[in-house]
Coordinates of C-alpha atoms and ligand atoms in Angstrom, one line a residue:
M1 CA 119.7 60.6 95.0
T2 CA 119.6 60.6 91.2
Q3 CA 115.9 60.3 90.5
P4 CA 114.5 63.4 88.8
L5 CA 112.6 66.0 90.8
R6 CA 109.3 66.1 89.1
L7 CA 107.4 69.4 89.1
G8 CA 103.7 70.1 88.6
L9 CA 103.3 73.6 87.4
A10 CA 100.1 75.5 88.2
G11 CA 99.9 78.8 86.4
L12 CA 101.3 79.6 83.0
G13 CA 101.5 83.3 83.0
T14 CA 104.6 85.4 82.8
V15 CA 106.4 83.6 85.7
G16 CA 105.1 80.2 84.8
T17 CA 106.4 80.3 81.3
G18 CA 109.7 81.7 82.6
V19 CA 110.0 78.6 84.8
V20 CA 109.2 76.3 81.8
R21 CA 112.0 78.1 79.8
I22 CA 114.6 77.6 82.6
V23 CA 113.7 73.9 83.1
R24 CA 113.9 73.3 79.3
Q25 CA 116.9 75.5 78.4
K26 CA 119.1 74.8 81.4
A27 CA 118.3 71.1 82.0
D28 CA 122.0 70.2 82.0
L29 CA 123.0 73.0 84.3
L30 CA 120.2 72.2 86.8
A31 CA 121.0 68.5 86.8
A32 CA 124.7 69.2 87.3
R33 CA 124.0 71.5 90.2
A34 CA 121.4 69.4 91.9
G35 CA 123.0 66.1 91.2
R36 CA 119.6 65.0 89.6
P37 CA 117.4 66.1 86.8
V38 CA 114.7 68.6 87.3
T39 CA 111.7 67.9 85.1
I40 CA 108.1 69.0 84.6
T41 CA 105.5 66.3 84.6
A42 CA 102.3 68.2 84.2
V43 CA 100.9 71.7 83.9
S44 CA 97.7 73.5 84.6
A45 CA 96.3 76.9 83.7
R46 CA 93.0 78.6 83.2
T47 CA 93.0 78.2 79.4
R48 CA 94.6 75.4 77.5
D49 CA 94.8 76.7 73.9
T50 CA 96.6 80.0 74.4
D51 CA 100.0 80.2 72.6
R52 CA 102.4 81.0 75.4
G53 CA 105.6 80.9 73.3
V54 CA 106.9 77.8 75.0
P55 CA 106.4 74.1 74.0
L56 CA 104.0 72.4 76.4
S57 CA 102.8 69.4 74.5
E58 CA 105.1 67.0 76.2
Y59 CA 103.7 67.8 79.6
D60 CA 100.4 66.3 80.8
W61 CA 97.6 68.8 81.1
E62 CA 95.3 69.2 84.1
D63 CA 92.3 71.5 84.0
D64 CA 92.2 71.4 87.8
P65 CA 95.2 72.5 89.8
V66 CA 94.1 70.4 92.7
A67 CA 94.2 67.3 90.6
L68 CA 97.7 68.4 89.4
A69 CA 98.8 68.8 93.0
R70 CA 97.6 65.2 93.9
R71 CA 99.3 63.4 91.0
D72 CA 101.6 60.6 92.0
D73 CA 104.2 61.6 89.5
V74 CA 104.5 65.1 90.9
D75 CA 107.0 65.7 93.7
V76 CA 106.7 69.5 94.0
L77 CA 103.7 71.8 93.3
V78 CA 105.0 75.0 91.8
E79 CA 102.1 77.4 92.4
L80 CA 102.2 80.5 90.2
M81 CA 98.5 81.2 89.9
G82 CA 98.3 84.0 92.5
G83 CA 95.3 85.1 94.6
S84 CA 95.1 84.8 98.3
D85 CA 92.3 82.1 98.3
G86 CA 90.6 80.1 95.6
P87 CA 92.5 77.6 93.4
A88 CA 96.0 78.7 94.7
K89 CA 95.2 77.9 98.3
A90 CA 93.2 74.8 97.4
A91 CA 96.0 73.4 95.3
T92 CA 98.6 74.2 98.0
E93 CA 96.6 72.4 100.7
A94 CA 96.0 69.5 98.4
A95 CA 99.7 69.2 97.6
I96 CA 100.6 69.2 101.3
A97 CA 97.9 66.7 102.1
A98 CA 99.3 64.5 99.3
G99 CA 102.8 64.7 100.7
K100 CA 104.4 67.2 98.3
D101 CA 106.5 70.2 98.8
V102 CA 105.3 73.5 97.5
V103 CA 107.1 76.4 95.8
T104 CA 105.1 79.5 95.3
A105 CA 105.4 83.1 94.4
N106 CA 102.1 84.0 96.0
K107 CA 102.6 86.8 98.5
A108 CA 98.9 87.4 99.1
M109 CA 98.2 83.8 99.9
L110 CA 101.1 83.6 102.4
A111 CA 100.4 87.0 103.9
H112 CA 96.9 85.9 104.8
H113 CA 97.3 82.1 105.4
G114 CA 101.1 81.6 105.8
Q115 CA 101.0 80.4 109.4
A116 CA 98.3 77.8 108.8
L117 CA 99.8 76.6 105.6
A118 CA 103.3 76.4 107.1
E119 CA 102.0 74.5 110.1
A120 CA 100.1 72.1 107.9
A121 CA 103.2 71.6 105.7
E122 CA 105.5 71.0 108.6
A123 CA 103.1 68.6 110.4
A124 CA 103.2 66.6 107.2
G125 CA 107.0 66.8 106.9
R126 CA 106.8 69.0 103.8
L127 CA 108.0 72.5 102.9
I128 CA 106.6 75.7 101.4
R129 CA 109.2 77.9 99.8
F130 CA 108.4 81.4 98.6
E131 CA 111.5 83.3 97.3
G132 CA 109.6 84.5 94.2
A133 CA 106.9 86.1 96.4
V134 CA 109.2 88.9 97.8
A135 CA 111.2 91.4 95.8
G136 CA 111.2 89.4 92.5
G137 CA 114.7 88.3 91.6
I138 CA 116.4 89.4 94.8
P139 CA 117.1 86.3 96.9
V140 CA 116.1 88.1 100.2
I141 CA 114.3 85.2 101.8
K142 CA 117.4 83.1 101.5
V143 CA 119.6 85.9 102.8
L144 CA 117.3 86.2 105.9
T145 CA 116.8 82.5 106.6
E146 CA 120.2 81.3 105.8
G147 CA 123.0 83.8 105.4
L148 CA 121.9 85.9 108.3
A149 CA 120.7 83.1 110.6
G150 CA 123.4 83.9 113.1
N151 CA 122.2 87.5 113.6
D152 CA 119.5 89.1 115.7
I153 CA 117.8 91.1 113.0
T154 CA 117.2 94.7 114.2
R155 CA 115.4 96.2 111.2
V156 CA 114.3 95.3 107.7
M157 CA 113.4 97.9 105.2
G158 CA 112.5 97.7 101.5
V159 CA 111.2 99.4 98.4
M160 CA 109.4 96.3 97.2
N161 CA 106.8 97.5 94.7
G162 CA 108.5 98.4 91.4
T163 CA 105.4 100.1 90.0
C164 CA 105.3 102.6 92.8
N165 CA 109.0 103.3 92.5
Y166 CA 108.5 103.8 88.8
I167 CA 105.7 106.2 89.4
L168 CA 107.5 108.2 92.0
T169 CA 110.8 108.4 90.2
R170 CA 109.1 109.2 86.9
M171 CA 107.2 112.1 88.6
Q172 CA 110.6 113.3 89.9
A173 CA 112.3 113.1 86.5
T174 CA 109.5 114.6 84.4
G175 CA 107.6 116.9 86.7
L176 CA 104.4 115.3 85.7
P177 CA 101.6 114.9 88.2
Y178 CA 100.6 111.6 89.8
A179 CA 97.5 111.0 87.7
D180 CA 99.5 111.4 84.4
V181 CA 102.3 109.0 85.5
F182 CA 99.8 106.5 86.9
E183 CA 98.1 106.5 83.4
E184 CA 101.5 106.0 81.8
A185 CA 102.2 103.1 84.1
R186 CA 98.9 101.6 83.2
Q187 CA 99.5 101.8 79.5
L188 CA 103.0 100.2 79.9
G189 CA 101.2 97.3 81.7
F190 CA 103.0 97.9 85.0
L191 CA 99.9 97.9 87.1
E192 CA 98.3 94.8 88.7
A193 CA 94.8 94.1 87.4
D194 CA 93.6 95.8 90.6
P195 CA 96.0 98.8 90.8
T196 CA 95.2 99.4 94.5
L197 CA 97.4 96.4 95.2
D198 CA 100.3 98.4 93.9
V199 CA 99.6 102.1 94.6
G200 CA 97.7 101.3 97.9
G201 CA 100.8 99.6 99.3
I202 CA 99.1 96.2 99.7
D203 CA 101.4 94.2 97.5
A204 CA 104.5 95.7 99.2
G205 CA 102.8 95.2 102.6
H206 CA 102.3 91.5 101.9
K207 CA 106.0 91.3 101.2
L208 CA 107.0 93.2 104.3
A209 CA 104.8 90.9 106.5
L210 CA 106.6 87.9 105.1
M211 CA 110.0 89.3 105.7
A212 CA 109.1 90.4 109.2
A213 CA 108.0 86.9 110.1
I214 CA 111.4 85.5 109.3
A215 CA 113.4 88.4 110.6
F216 CA 111.6 88.5 114.0
G217 CA 110.6 84.8 114.4
C218 CA 106.9 85.7 114.6
R219 CA 103.7 84.7 112.9
V220 CA 102.9 86.5 109.6
D221 CA 100.6 89.3 110.6
F222 CA 99.6 91.3 107.5
D223 CA 96.6 92.8 109.3
A224 CA 99.0 94.6 111.7
V225 CA 100.9 96.3 108.9
E226 CA 100.3 100.0 109.0
L227 CA 99.5 100.7 105.3
E228 CA 99.4 103.9 103.3
G229 CA 99.8 104.1 99.5
I230 CA 101.3 106.7 97.2
E231 CA 98.0 108.1 95.9
R232 CA 98.2 111.3 97.9
I233 CA 101.8 112.1 96.8
T234 CA 101.8 115.3 94.8
I235 CA 104.4 116.6 92.4
E236 CA 104.8 119.5 94.9
D237 CA 105.9 117.1 97.6
I238 CA 108.3 115.4 95.2
R239 CA 109.8 118.7 94.3
H240 CA 109.9 120.2 97.8
A241 CA 111.4 117.0 99.2
A242 CA 114.1 117.1 96.6
D243 CA 114.8 120.7 97.4
M244 CA 115.4 119.7 101.0
G245 CA 117.7 116.8 100.0
F246 CA 115.3 113.9 100.1
R247 CA 113.5 111.5 97.8
I248 CA 110.0 110.1 98.5
K249 CA 109.8 106.3 98.5
L250 CA 107.0 103.8 99.3
L251 CA 109.1 102.3 102.1
G252 CA 108.4 99.2 104.2
V253 CA 110.0 99.2 107.6
S254 CA 109.7 96.5 110.3
Q255 CA 111.5 96.4 113.6
M256 CA 111.0 94.8 117.0
T257 CA 110.7 97.5 119.7
G258 CA 110.0 97.5 123.4
R259 CA 106.5 98.5 122.4
G260 CA 106.0 95.5 120.1
L261 CA 106.5 94.7 116.4
E262 CA 106.5 97.7 114.1
Q263 CA 105.4 97.1 110.5
R264 CA 104.9 100.1 108.3
M265 CA 104.4 100.5 104.6
S266 CA 104.1 104.1 103.8
P267 CA 105.5 106.9 101.7
C268 CA 108.6 108.2 103.5
L269 CA 111.4 110.7 102.8
V270 CA 114.9 109.2 102.6
P271 CA 118.1 111.1 102.0
A272 CA 118.6 111.6 98.2
D273 CA 122.2 110.3 98.4
S274 CA 121.4 107.1 100.3
P275 CA 121.1 103.8 98.4
L276 CA 117.3 103.8 98.8
G277 CA 117.2 107.5 97.7
Q278 CA 119.1 106.6 94.5
L279 CA 116.8 103.7 93.6
E280 CA 115.3 104.4 90.2
G281 CA 112.4 103.0 88.2
G282 CA 111.0 99.5 88.8
T283 CA 114.0 98.2 90.7
N284 CA 113.5 96.9 94.2
M285 CA 115.8 97.3 97.3
C286 CA 115.9 95.4 100.6
V287 CA 118.0 96.7 103.5
I288 CA 118.6 94.4 106.4
E289 CA 120.2 95.2 109.6
G290 CA 121.6 92.6 112.0
D291 CA 123.5 92.8 115.3
R292 CA 126.6 91.1 113.7
V293 CA 126.4 91.9 110.0
E294 CA 125.4 95.6 110.6
Q295 CA 123.7 96.7 107.4
I296 CA 123.4 94.9 104.0
V297 CA 121.7 96.3 100.9
L298 CA 120.2 94.1 98.2
R299 CA 119.2 95.6 94.9
G300 CA 117.6 94.0 91.8
P301 CA 114.6 93.6 89.6
G302 CA 111.4 93.2 91.6
A303 CA 109.2 91.6 88.9
G304 CA 109.2 90.2 85.4
E305 CA 109.6 86.8 83.8
G306 CA 113.3 86.2 84.2
P307 CA 113.9 87.6 87.7
T308 CA 110.8 86.0 89.3
A309 CA 111.4 82.6 87.6
S310 CA 115.0 82.8 88.8
A311 CA 113.8 83.1 92.4
V312 CA 111.3 80.3 92.0
M313 CA 114.0 78.0 90.5
G314 CA 116.3 78.8 93.4
D315 CA 113.7 77.2 95.7
V316 CA 113.2 74.3 93.4
M317 CA 116.9 73.7 93.3
D318 CA 117.1 73.7 97.1
I319 CA 114.5 71.0 97.2
A320 CA 116.2 69.1 94.5
R321 CA 119.4 69.2 96.6
G322 CA 117.7 68.0 99.7
M323 CA 117.8 71.2 101.6
R324 CA 115.0 71.3 104.2
I325 CA 114.6 74.8 105.8
S326 CA 111.3 75.7 107.6
T327 CA 109.0 78.0 105.7
F328 CA 109.8 81.0 107.9
G329 CA 113.3 79.9 109.0
Q330 CA 112.2 78.1 112.2
P331 CA 109.4 75.6 112.9
A332 CA 106.1 77.3 112.3
A333 CA 104.7 76.0 115.6
S334 CA 107.5 77.9 117.4
L335 CA 106.7 81.3 115.8
A336 CA 105.5 83.8 118.4
Q337 CA 102.4 85.9 118.0
A338 CA 104.0 89.4 118.1
R339 CA 102.3 92.2 119.8
P340 CA 101.8 95.0 117.2
A341 CA 103.5 98.3 118.3
Q342 CA 100.8 100.8 118.9
A343 CA 103.0 103.7 118.0
A344 CA 105.9 104.0 115.6
T345 CA 109.4 104.8 116.6
P346 CA 109.9 108.6 116.8
A347 CA 111.2 110.2 113.7
P348 CA 111.6 113.6 112.0
F349 CA 108.8 114.6 109.8
Y350 CA 108.4 116.7 106.7
L351 CA 105.4 119.1 106.8
R352 CA 104.1 121.0 103.8
M353 CA 101.5 123.7 104.1
A354 CA 100.3 126.9 102.6
L355 CA 99.8 129.9 104.8
Q356 CA 97.9 133.1 104.2
D357 CA 100.4 135.7 103.7
K358 CA 99.8 138.0 106.7
P359 CA 101.7 139.0 109.8
G360 CA 101.9 136.4 112.5
A361 CA 100.9 133.4 110.3
L362 CA 104.2 131.6 110.7
A363 CA 104.3 132.4 114.4
K364 CA 101.0 130.7 114.9
V365 CA 102.3 127.5 113.3
A366 CA 105.5 127.6 115.4
T367 CA 103.4 128.1 118.5
V368 CA 101.1 125.1 117.7
L369 CA 104.1 122.9 117.1
G370 CA 105.9 124.1 120.2
E371 CA 102.8 123.5 122.4
A372 CA 102.6 119.9 121.1
G373 CA 106.3 119.4 121.9
V374 CA 107.4 119.3 118.3
S375 CA 110.6 121.0 117.6
I376 CA 111.5 122.6 114.3
D377 CA 114.8 121.6 112.7
R378 CA 114.5 123.4 109.3
M379 CA 112.0 125.7 107.7
R380 CA 111.6 127.2 104.3
Q381 CA 109.1 129.6 102.8
Y382 CA 108.8 129.9 99.0
R383 CA 108.3 133.0 96.9
H384 CA 104.8 133.2 95.9
D385 CA 102.4 135.3 93.8
A386 CA 99.1 134.3 95.2
S387 CA 97.8 135.2 98.7
T388 CA 99.1 132.0 100.2
A389 CA 102.7 131.1 100.8
P390 CA 104.0 127.5 100.6
V391 CA 105.9 126.6 103.7
L392 CA 108.0 123.5 104.4
I393 CA 109.1 122.4 107.8
V394 CA 111.4 119.6 108.8
T395 CA 110.9 118.7 112.4
H396 CA 113.3 117.1 114.9
K397 CA 112.5 113.6 116.0
T398 CA 109.0 113.4 117.4
T399 CA 106.4 110.9 118.1
R400 CA 103.5 110.5 115.7
N401 CA 101.1 111.3 118.6
A402 CA 102.7 114.6 119.3
L403 CA 102.7 115.4 115.6
D404 CA 99.1 114.4 115.2
T405 CA 98.2 116.7 118.1
A406 CA 100.0 119.5 116.3
L407 CA 98.4 118.7 112.9
V408 CA 94.9 118.8 114.5
A409 CA 95.6 122.2 115.9
M410 CA 97.2 123.4 112.7
R411 CA 94.1 122.5 110.7
K412 CA 92.1 124.8 112.9
L413 CA 94.3 127.8 112.4
D414 CA 92.6 130.6 110.4
V415 CA 95.9 131.2 108.4
M416 CA 96.1 127.6 107.0
A417 CA 95.0 127.3 103.3
Y418 CA 94.6 123.5 103.4
A419 CA 95.3 120.6 105.7
P420 CA 99.1 120.2 106.1
V421 CA 100.8 117.2 104.5
A422 CA 103.0 115.2 106.8
L423 CA 105.5 112.6 105.7
R424 CA 107.9 110.6 107.9
I425 CA 111.6 110.9 107.3
E426 CA 113.2 107.5 107.7
S427 CA 116.8 107.3 108.9
V428 CA 118.5 104.9 106.6
Ligands
LIG1 N1 103.3 94.6 91.0 C1 104.5 94.3 91.7 C2 105.5 95.4 91.5 C3 105.2 93.0 91.3 O1 105.1 96.4 90.8 O2 106.5 95.4 92.0 C4 104.5 91.8 91.8 O3 104.5 91.8 93.2

């Protein structure tokens, strides 16, 4: 096939202009690799007159992305507008109905509507590809759907929000409190327009739900992701965790267990010398474990023009080459509805508390933990000037239920200065 693959590009922000640059600057390379030219026919964005630093005059302009998606001279809708509903979803549905494939970087849309959109696309014999939606430039969707297709995937993990990793590693490096570093990240333009998407773990949770669907052959179920953001992480926790040989990461973990599908996005401690522990700044990391491959680690830029446009173009090139892989790696209609696990796999926990410095205080804590069946692995009390003593405890593996029972009882102790902080320690 030598006819050009004609793109309709909806969304001309950072990633959209990055796609325009690749299509323009690498036309020969793309054509050589795909065996056919890849061109842009028409574009659409909220405003027409903005100078985006790339020439657009040779492309037709559409005010309405739905009209763009329906054009006869567009083969693939490249949806880079974002937003779970609204124009992005309308244009995607219109493209499918008009018989076009869709490439998108829209994690929110797919996390909420992925199953319905994939079913509609496949019923129409079309594809939705979404490499740019997960972990920016890391081709993790390809790795899961293609390279690891011969494995039973046992666990997927990832640090997939660069902003959170920037905040946590910057706190560690500077000793600055969360609020200061959050403000710094805002001024650097790292935060999404709604920062809760980043620091509340939602953006990374969307990505985890998409990976889990492919890894475990089930319908995307973002609502079942146990979500906790990084807002309550203090500089004390960062310091104390480091002191015990750990780093704190906003870590996504998904695994299929006898109790159902576990999907967690929460701040966890990981060993400081592990690949995840050593991940600095805005970089992302995905760790995949399969029964045959064992463990692989993918590391790379999780956002930005070049990396995300690179991922989008990987999908475009697959379509140009005639590759037809189902959206979630198997026909959407065959994806199971996984039962969400009611309780997470047992793990060790880090506990931080402050105790009134009087005889028997520590013994009361140890008793409460013991009565809940939670065993202490390591414990450290810090020197202190005030009347309370900071105490850290690392437990042996325990269930979250047993730990919660202990935490409720600990809060009631008359020696406890504040509610203890508990963070899971993930074995990586
Ligand atoms: N805001 C995200 C991040 C990038 O900080 O990684 C887009 O998903």
